[in-house]
PDB file of N, CA and C in Angstrom:
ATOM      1  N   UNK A   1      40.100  35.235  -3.882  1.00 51.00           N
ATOM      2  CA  UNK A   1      39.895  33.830  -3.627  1.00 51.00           C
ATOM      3  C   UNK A   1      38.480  33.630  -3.081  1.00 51.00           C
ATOM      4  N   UNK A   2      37.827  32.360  -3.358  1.00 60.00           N
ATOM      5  CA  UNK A   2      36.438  32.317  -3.021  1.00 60.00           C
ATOM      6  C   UNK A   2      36.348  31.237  -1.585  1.00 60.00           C
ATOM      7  N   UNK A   3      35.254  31.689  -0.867  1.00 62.00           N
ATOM      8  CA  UNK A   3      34.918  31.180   0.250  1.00 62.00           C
ATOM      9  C   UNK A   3      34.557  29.680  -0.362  1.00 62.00           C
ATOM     10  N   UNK A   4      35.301  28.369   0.044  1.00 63.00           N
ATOM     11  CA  UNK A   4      35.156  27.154   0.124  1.00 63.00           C
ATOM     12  C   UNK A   4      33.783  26.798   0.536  1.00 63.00           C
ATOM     13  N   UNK A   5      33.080  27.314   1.637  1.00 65.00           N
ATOM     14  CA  UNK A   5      31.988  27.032   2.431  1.00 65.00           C
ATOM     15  C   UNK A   5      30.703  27.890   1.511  1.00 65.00           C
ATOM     16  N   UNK A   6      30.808  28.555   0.599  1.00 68.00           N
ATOM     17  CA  UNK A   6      29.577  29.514   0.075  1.00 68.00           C
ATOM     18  C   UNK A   6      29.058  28.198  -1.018  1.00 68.00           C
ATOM     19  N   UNK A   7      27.748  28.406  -1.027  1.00 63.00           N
ATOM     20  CA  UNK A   7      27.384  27.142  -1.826  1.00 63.00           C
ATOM     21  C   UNK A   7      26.480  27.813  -3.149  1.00 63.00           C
ATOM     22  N   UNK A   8      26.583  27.615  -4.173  1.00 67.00           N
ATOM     23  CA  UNK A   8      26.217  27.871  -5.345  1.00 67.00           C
ATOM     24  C   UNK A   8      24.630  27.971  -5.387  1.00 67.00           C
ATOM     25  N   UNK A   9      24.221  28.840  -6.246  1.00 69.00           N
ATOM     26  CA  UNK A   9      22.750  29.231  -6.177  1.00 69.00           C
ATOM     27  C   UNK A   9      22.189  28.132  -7.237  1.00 69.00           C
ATOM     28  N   UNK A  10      23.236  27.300  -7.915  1.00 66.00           N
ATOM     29  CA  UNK A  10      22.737  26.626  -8.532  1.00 66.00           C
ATOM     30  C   UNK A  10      22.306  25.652  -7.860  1.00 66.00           C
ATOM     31  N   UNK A  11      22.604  25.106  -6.397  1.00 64.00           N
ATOM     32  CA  UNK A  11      22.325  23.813  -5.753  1.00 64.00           C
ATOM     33  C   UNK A  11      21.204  24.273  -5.087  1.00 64.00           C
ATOM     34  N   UNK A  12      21.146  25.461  -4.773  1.00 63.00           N
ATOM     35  CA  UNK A  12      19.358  25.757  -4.447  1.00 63.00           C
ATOM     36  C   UNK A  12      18.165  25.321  -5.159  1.00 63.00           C
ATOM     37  N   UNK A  13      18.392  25.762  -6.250  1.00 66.00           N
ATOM     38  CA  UNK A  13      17.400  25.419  -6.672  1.00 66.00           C
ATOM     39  C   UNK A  13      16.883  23.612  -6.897  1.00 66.00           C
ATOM     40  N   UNK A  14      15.598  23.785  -7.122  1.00 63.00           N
ATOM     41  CA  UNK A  14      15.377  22.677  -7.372  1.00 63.00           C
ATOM     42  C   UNK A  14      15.283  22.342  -8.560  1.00 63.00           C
ATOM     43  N   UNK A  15      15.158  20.670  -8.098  1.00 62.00           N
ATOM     44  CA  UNK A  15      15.495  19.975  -9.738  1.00 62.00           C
ATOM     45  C   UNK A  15      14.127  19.780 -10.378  1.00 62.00           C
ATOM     46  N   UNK A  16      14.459  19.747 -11.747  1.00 61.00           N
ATOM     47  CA  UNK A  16      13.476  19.693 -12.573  1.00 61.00           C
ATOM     48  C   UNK A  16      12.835  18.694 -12.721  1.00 61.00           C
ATOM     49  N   UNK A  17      11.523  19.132 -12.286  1.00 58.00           N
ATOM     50  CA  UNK A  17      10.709  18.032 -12.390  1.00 58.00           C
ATOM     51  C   UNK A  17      10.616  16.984 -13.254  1.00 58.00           C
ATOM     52  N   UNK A  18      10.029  15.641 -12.825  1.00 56.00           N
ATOM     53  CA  UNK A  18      10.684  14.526 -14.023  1.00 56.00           C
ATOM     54  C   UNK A  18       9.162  14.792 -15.150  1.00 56.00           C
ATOM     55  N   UNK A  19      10.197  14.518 -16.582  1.00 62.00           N
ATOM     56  CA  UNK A  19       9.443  14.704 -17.796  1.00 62.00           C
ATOM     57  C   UNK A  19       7.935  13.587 -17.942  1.00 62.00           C
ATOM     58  N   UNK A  20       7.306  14.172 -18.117  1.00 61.00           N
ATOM     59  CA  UNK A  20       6.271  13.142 -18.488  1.00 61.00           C
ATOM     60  C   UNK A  20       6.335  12.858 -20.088  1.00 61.00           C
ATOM     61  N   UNK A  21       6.163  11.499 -20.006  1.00 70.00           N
ATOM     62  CA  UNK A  21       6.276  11.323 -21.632  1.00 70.00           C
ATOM     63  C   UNK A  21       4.941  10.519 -21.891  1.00 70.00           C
ATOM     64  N   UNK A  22       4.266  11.190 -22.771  1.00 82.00           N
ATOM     65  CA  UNK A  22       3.001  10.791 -23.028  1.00 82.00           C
ATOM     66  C   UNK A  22       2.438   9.486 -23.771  1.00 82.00           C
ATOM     67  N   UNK A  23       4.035   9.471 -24.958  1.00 88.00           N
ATOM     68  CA  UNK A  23       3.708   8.377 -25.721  1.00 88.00           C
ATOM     69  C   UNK A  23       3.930   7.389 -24.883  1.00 88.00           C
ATOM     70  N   UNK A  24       4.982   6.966 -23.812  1.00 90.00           N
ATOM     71  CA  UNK A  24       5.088   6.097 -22.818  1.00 90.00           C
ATOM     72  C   UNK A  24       4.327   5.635 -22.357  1.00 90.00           C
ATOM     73  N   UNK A  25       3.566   6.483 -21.703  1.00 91.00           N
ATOM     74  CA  UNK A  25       2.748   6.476 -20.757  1.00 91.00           C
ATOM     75  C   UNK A  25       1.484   5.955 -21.339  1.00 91.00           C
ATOM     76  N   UNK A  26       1.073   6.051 -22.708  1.00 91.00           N
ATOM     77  CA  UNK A  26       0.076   5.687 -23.358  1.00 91.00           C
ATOM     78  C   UNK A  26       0.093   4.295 -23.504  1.00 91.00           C
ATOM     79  N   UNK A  27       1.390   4.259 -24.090  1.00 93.00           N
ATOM     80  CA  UNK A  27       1.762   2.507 -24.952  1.00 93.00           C
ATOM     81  C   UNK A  27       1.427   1.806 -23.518  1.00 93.00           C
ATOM     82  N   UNK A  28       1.832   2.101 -22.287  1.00 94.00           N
ATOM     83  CA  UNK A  28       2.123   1.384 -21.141  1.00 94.00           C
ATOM     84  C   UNK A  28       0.554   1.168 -20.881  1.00 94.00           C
ATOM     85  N   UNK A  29      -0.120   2.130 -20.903  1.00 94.00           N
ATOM     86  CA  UNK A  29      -1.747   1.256 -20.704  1.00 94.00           C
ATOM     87  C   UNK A  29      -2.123   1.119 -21.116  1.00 94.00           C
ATOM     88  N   UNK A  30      -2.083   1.060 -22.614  1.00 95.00           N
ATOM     89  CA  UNK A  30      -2.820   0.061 -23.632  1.00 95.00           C
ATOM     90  C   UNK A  30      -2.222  -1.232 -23.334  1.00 95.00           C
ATOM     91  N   UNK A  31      -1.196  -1.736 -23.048  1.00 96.00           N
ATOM     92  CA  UNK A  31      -0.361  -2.777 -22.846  1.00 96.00           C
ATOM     93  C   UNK A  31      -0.761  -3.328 -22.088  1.00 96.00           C
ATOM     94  N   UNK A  32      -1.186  -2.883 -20.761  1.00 96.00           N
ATOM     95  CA  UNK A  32      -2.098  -3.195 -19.860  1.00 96.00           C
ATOM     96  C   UNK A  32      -3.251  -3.966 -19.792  1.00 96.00           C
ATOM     97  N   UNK A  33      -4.223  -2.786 -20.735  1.00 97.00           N
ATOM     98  CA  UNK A  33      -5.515  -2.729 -20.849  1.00 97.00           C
ATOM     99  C   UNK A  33      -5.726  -4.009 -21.941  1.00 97.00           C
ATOM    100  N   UNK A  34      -4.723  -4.225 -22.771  1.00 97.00           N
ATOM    101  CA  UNK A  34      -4.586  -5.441 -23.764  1.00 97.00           C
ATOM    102  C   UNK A  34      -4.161  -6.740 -22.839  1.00 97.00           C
ATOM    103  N   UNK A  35      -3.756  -6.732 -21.682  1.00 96.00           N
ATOM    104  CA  UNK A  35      -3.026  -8.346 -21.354  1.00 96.00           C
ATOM    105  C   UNK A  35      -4.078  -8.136 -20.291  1.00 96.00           C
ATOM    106  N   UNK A  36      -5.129  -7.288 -19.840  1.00 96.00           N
ATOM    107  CA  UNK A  36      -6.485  -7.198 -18.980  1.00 96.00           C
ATOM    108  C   UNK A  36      -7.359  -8.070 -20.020  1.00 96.00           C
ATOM    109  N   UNK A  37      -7.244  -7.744 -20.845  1.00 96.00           N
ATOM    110  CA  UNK A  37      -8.563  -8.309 -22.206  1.00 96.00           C
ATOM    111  C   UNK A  37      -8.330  -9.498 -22.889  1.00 96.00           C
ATOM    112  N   UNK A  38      -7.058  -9.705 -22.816  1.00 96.00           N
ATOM    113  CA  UNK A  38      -6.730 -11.342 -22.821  1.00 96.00           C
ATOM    114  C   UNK A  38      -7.345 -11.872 -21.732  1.00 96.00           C
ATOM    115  N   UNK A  39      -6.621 -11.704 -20.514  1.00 96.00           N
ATOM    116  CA  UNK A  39      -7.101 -12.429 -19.675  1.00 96.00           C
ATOM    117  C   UNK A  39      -8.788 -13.127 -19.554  1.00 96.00           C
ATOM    118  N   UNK A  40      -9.808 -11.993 -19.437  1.00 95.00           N
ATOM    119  CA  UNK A  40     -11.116 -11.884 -19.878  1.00 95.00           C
ATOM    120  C   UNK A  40     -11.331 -12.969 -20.801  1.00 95.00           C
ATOM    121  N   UNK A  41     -10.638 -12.939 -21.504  1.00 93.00           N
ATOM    122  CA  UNK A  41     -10.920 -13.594 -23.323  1.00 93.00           C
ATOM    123  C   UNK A  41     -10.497 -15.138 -22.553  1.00 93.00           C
ATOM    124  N   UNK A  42      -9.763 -15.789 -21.758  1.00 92.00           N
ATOM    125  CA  UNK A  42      -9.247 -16.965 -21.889  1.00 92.00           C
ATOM    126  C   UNK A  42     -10.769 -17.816 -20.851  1.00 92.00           C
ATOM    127  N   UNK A  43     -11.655 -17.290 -20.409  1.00 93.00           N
ATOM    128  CA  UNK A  43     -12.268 -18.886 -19.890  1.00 93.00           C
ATOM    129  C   UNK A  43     -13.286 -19.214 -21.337  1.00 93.00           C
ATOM    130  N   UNK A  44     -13.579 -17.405 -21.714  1.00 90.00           N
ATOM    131  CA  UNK A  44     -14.152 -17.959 -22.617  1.00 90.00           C
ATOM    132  C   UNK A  44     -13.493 -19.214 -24.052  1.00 90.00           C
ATOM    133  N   UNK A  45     -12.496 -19.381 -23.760  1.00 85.00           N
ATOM    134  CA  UNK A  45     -12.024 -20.508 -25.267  1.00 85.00           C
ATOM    135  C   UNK A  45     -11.623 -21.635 -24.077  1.00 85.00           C
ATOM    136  N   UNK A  46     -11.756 -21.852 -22.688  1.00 83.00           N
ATOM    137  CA  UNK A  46     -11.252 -23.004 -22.444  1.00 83.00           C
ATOM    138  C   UNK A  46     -12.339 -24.012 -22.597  1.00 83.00           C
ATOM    139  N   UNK A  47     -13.411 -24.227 -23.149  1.00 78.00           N
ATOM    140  CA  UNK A  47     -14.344 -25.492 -23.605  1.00 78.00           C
ATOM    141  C   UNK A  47     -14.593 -25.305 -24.516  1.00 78.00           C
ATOM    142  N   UNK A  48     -13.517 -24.820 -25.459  1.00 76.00           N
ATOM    143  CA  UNK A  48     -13.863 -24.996 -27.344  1.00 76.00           C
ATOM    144  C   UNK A  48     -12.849 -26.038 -27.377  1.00 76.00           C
ATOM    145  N   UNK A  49     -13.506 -27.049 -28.041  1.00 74.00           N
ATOM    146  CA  UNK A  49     -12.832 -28.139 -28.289  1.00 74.00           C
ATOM    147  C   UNK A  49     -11.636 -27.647 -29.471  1.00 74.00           C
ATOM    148  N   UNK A  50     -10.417 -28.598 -29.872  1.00 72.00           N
ATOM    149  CA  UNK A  50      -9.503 -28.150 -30.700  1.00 72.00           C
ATOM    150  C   UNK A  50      -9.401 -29.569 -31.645  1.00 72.00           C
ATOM    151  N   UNK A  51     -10.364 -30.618 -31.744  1.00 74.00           N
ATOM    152  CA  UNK A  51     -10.406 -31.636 -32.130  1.00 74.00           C
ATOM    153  C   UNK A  51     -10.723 -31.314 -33.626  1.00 74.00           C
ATOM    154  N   UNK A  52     -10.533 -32.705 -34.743  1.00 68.00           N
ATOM    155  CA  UNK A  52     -10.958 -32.772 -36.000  1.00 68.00           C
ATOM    156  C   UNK A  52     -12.230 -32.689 -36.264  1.00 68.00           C
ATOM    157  N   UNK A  53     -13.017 -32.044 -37.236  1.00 69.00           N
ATOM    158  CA  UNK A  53     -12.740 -31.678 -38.146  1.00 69.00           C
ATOM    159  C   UNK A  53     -12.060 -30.244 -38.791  1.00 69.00           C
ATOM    160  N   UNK A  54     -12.466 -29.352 -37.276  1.00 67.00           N
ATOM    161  CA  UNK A  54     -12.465 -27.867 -37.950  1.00 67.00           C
ATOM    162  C   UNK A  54     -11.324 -27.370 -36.400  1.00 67.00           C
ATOM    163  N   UNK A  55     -10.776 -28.460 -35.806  1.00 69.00           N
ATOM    164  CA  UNK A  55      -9.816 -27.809 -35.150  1.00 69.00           C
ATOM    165  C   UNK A  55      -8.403 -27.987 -35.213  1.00 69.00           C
ATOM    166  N   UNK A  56      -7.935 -27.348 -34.340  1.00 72.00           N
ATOM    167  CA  UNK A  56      -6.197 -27.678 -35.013  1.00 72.00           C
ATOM    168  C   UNK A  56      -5.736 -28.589 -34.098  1.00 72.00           C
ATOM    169  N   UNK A  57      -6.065 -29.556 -33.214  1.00 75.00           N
ATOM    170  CA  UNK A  57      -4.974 -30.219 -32.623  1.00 75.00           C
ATOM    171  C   UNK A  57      -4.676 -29.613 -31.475  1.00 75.00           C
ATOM    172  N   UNK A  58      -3.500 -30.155 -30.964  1.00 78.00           N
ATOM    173  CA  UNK A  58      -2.796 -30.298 -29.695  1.00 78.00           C
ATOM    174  C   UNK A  58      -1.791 -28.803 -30.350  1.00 78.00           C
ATOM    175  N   UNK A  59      -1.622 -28.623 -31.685  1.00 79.00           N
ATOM    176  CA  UNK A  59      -0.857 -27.254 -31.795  1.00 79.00           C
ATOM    177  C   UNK A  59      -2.037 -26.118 -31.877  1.00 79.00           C
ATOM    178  N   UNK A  60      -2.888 -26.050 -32.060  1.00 80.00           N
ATOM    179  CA  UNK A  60      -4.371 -24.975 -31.496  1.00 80.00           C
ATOM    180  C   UNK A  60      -3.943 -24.906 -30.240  1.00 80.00           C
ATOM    181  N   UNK A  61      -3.979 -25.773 -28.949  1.00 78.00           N
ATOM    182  CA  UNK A  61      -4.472 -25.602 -27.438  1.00 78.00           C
ATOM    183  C   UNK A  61      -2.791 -24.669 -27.214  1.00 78.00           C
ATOM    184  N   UNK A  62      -1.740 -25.021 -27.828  1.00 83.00           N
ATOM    185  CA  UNK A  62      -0.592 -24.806 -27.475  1.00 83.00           C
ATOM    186  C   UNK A  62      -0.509 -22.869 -27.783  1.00 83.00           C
ATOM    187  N   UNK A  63      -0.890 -22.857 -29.117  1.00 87.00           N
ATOM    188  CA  UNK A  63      -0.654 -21.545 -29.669  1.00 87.00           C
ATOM    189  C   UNK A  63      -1.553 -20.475 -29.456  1.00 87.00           C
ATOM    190  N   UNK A  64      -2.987 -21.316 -28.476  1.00 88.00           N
ATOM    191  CA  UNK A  64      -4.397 -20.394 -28.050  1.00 88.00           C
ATOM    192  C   UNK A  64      -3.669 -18.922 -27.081  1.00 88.00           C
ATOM    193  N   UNK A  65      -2.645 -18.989 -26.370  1.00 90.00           N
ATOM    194  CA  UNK A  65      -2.019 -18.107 -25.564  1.00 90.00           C
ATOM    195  C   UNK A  65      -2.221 -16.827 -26.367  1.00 90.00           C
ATOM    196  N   UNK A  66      -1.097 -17.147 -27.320  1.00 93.00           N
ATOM    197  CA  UNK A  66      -0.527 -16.589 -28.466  1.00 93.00           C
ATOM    198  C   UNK A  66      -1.922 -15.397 -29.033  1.00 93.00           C
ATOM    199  N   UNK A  67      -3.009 -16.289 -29.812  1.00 91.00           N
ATOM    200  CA  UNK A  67      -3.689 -15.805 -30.226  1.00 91.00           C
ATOM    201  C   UNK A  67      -4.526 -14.280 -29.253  1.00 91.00           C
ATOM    202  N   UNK A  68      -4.776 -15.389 -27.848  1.00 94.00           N
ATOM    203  CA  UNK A  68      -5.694 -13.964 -26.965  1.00 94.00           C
ATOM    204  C   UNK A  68      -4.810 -13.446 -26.481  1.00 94.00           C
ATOM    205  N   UNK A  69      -3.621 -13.325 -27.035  1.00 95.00           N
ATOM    206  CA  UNK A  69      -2.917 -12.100 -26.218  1.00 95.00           C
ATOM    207  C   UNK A  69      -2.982 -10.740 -27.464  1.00 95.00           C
ATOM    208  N   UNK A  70      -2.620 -11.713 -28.724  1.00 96.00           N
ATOM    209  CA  UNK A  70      -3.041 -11.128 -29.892  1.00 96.00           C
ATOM    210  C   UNK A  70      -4.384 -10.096 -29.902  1.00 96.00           C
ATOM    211  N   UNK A  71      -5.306 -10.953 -29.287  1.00 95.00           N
ATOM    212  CA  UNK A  71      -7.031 -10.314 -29.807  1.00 95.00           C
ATOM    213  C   UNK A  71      -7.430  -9.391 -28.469  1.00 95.00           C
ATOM    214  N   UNK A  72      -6.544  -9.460 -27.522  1.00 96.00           N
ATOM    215  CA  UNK A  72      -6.514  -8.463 -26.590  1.00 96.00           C
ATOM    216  C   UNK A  72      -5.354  -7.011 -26.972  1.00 96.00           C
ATOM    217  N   UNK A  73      -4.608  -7.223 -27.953  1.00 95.00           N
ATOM    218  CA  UNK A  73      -3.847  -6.234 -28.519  1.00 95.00           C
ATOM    219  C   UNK A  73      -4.773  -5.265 -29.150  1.00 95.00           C
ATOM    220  N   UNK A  74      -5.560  -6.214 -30.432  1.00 96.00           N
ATOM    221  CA  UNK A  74      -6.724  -5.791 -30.817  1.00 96.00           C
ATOM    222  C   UNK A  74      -7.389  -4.885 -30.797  1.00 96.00           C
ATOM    223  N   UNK A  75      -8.383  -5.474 -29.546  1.00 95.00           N
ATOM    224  CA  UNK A  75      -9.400  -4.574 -29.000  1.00 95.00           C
ATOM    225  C   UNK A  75      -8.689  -3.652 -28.467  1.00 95.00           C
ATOM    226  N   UNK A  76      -7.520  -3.670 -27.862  1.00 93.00           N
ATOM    227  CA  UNK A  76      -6.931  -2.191 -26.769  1.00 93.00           C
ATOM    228  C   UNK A  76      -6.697  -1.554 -27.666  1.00 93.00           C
ATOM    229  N   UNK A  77      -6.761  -1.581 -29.301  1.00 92.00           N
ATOM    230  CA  UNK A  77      -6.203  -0.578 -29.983  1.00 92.00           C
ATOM    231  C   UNK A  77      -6.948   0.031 -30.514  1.00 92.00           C
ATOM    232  N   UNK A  78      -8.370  -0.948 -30.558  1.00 94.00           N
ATOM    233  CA  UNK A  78      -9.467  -0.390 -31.753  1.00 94.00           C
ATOM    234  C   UNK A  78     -10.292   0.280 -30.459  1.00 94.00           C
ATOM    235  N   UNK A  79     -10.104   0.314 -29.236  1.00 91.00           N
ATOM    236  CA  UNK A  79     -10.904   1.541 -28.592  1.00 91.00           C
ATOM    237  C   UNK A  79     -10.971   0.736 -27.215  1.00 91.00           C
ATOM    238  N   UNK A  80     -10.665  -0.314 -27.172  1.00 92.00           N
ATOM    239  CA  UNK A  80     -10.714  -1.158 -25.592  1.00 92.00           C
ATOM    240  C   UNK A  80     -11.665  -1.026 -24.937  1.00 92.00           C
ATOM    241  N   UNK A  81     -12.238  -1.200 -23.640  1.00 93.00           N
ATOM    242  CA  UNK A  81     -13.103  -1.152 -22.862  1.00 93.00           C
ATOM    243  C   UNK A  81     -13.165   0.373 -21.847  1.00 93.00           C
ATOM    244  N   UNK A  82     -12.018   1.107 -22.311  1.00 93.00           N
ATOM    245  CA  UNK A  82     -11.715   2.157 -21.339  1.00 93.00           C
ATOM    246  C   UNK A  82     -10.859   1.988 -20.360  1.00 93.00           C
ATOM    247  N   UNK A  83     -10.555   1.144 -19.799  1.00 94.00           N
ATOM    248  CA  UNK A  83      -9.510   1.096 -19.182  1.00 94.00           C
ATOM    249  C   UNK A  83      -7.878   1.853 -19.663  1.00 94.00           C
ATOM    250  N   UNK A  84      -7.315   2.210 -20.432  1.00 93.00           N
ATOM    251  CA  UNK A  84      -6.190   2.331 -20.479  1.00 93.00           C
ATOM    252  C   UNK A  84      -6.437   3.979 -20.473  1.00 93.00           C
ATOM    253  N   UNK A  85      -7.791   4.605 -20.420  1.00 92.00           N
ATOM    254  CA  UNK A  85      -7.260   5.966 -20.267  1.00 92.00           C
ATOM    255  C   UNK A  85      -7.550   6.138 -18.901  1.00 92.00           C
ATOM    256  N   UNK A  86      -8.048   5.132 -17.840  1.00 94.00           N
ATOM    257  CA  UNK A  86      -8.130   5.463 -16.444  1.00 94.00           C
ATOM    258  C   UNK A  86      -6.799   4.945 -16.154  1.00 94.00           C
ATOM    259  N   UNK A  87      -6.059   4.532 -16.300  1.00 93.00           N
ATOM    260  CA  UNK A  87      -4.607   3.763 -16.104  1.00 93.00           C
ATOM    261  C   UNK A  87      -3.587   4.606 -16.360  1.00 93.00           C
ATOM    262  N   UNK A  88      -3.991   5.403 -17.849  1.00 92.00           N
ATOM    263  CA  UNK A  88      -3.269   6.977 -18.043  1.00 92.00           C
ATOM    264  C   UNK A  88      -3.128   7.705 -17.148  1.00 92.00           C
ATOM    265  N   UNK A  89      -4.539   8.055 -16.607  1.00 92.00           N
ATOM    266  CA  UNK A  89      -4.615   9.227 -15.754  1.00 92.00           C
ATOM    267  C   UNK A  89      -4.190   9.446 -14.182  1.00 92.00           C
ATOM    268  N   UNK A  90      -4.396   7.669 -13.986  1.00 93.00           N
ATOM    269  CA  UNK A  90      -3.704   7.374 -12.475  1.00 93.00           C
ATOM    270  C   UNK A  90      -1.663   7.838 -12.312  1.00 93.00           C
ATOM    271  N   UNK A  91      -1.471   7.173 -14.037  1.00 91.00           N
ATOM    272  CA  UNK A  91       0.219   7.197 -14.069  1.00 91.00           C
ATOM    273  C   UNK A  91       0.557   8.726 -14.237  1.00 91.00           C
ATOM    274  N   UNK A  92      -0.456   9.574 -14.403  1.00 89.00           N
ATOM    275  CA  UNK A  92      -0.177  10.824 -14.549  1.00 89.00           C
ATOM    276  C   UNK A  92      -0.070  11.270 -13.177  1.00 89.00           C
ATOM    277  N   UNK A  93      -1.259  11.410 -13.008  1.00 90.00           N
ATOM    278  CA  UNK A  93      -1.084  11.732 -11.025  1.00 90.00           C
ATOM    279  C   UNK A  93       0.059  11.402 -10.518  1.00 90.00           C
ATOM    280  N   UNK A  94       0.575   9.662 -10.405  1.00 88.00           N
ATOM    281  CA  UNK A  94       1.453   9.402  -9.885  1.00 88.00           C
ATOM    282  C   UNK A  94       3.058  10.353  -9.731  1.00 88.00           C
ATOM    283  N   UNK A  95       3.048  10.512 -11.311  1.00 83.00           N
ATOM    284  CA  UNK A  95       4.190  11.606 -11.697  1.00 83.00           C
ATOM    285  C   UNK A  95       4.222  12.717 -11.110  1.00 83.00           C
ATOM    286  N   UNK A  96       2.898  13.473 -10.658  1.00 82.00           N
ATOM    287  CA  UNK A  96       3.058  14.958 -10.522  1.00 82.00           C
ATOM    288  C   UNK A  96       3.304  15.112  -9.146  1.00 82.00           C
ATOM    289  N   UNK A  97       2.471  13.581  -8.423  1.00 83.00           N
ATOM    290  CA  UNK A  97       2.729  13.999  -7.368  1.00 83.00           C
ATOM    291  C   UNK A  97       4.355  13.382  -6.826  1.00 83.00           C
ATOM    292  N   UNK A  98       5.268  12.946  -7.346  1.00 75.00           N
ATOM    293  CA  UNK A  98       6.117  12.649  -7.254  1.00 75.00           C
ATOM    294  C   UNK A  98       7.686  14.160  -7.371  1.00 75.00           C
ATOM    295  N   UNK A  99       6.758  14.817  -7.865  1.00 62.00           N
ATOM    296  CA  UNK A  99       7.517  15.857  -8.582  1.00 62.00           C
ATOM    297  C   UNK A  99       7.468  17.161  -7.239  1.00 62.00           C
TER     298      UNK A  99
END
């Protein structure tokens, strides 16, 4: 019969460190680094007019969101400003030292 009180060598050990997942961790600061570059992008369109001849209206000013969140997707994909690999590298740290 086994001692009730002896505790398993399996509870010694420690637990495995949490997985880093890279593609995560990537998408997550480009995502970032894209709604950073919108932001940027919006004083520049707030004194473009949206009037006739060559603008769209009251549905332009409505759907402008839309677009610079779009053209901040964009740029974070076609190489961004750098930000999303300093944003990487912070969420990396964060992990290890968590571990």
């Amino acid at each position: 019969m086994s001692d009730p009180l002896v505790v398993s060598p399996d509870l010694l050990r420690s637990a495995a460190p949490p997985r880093v997942v890279p593609d995560r961790i990537k998408q997550t600061a480009e995502a970032f680094e894209a709604s950073f570059i919108a932001q940027m992008l919006r004083p520049m369109f707030e004194g473009v007019s949206t009037e006739a001849p060559f603008g769209g209206g009251e549905a332009e000013a409505t759907w402008r969101g839309f677009l610079l969140d779009e053209m901040g997707k964009q740029v974070a994909r076609a190489g961004g400003v750098g930000l999303a690999d300093h944003v990487m590298a912070q969420m990396i740290q964060m992990q290890e030292m968590q571990a």
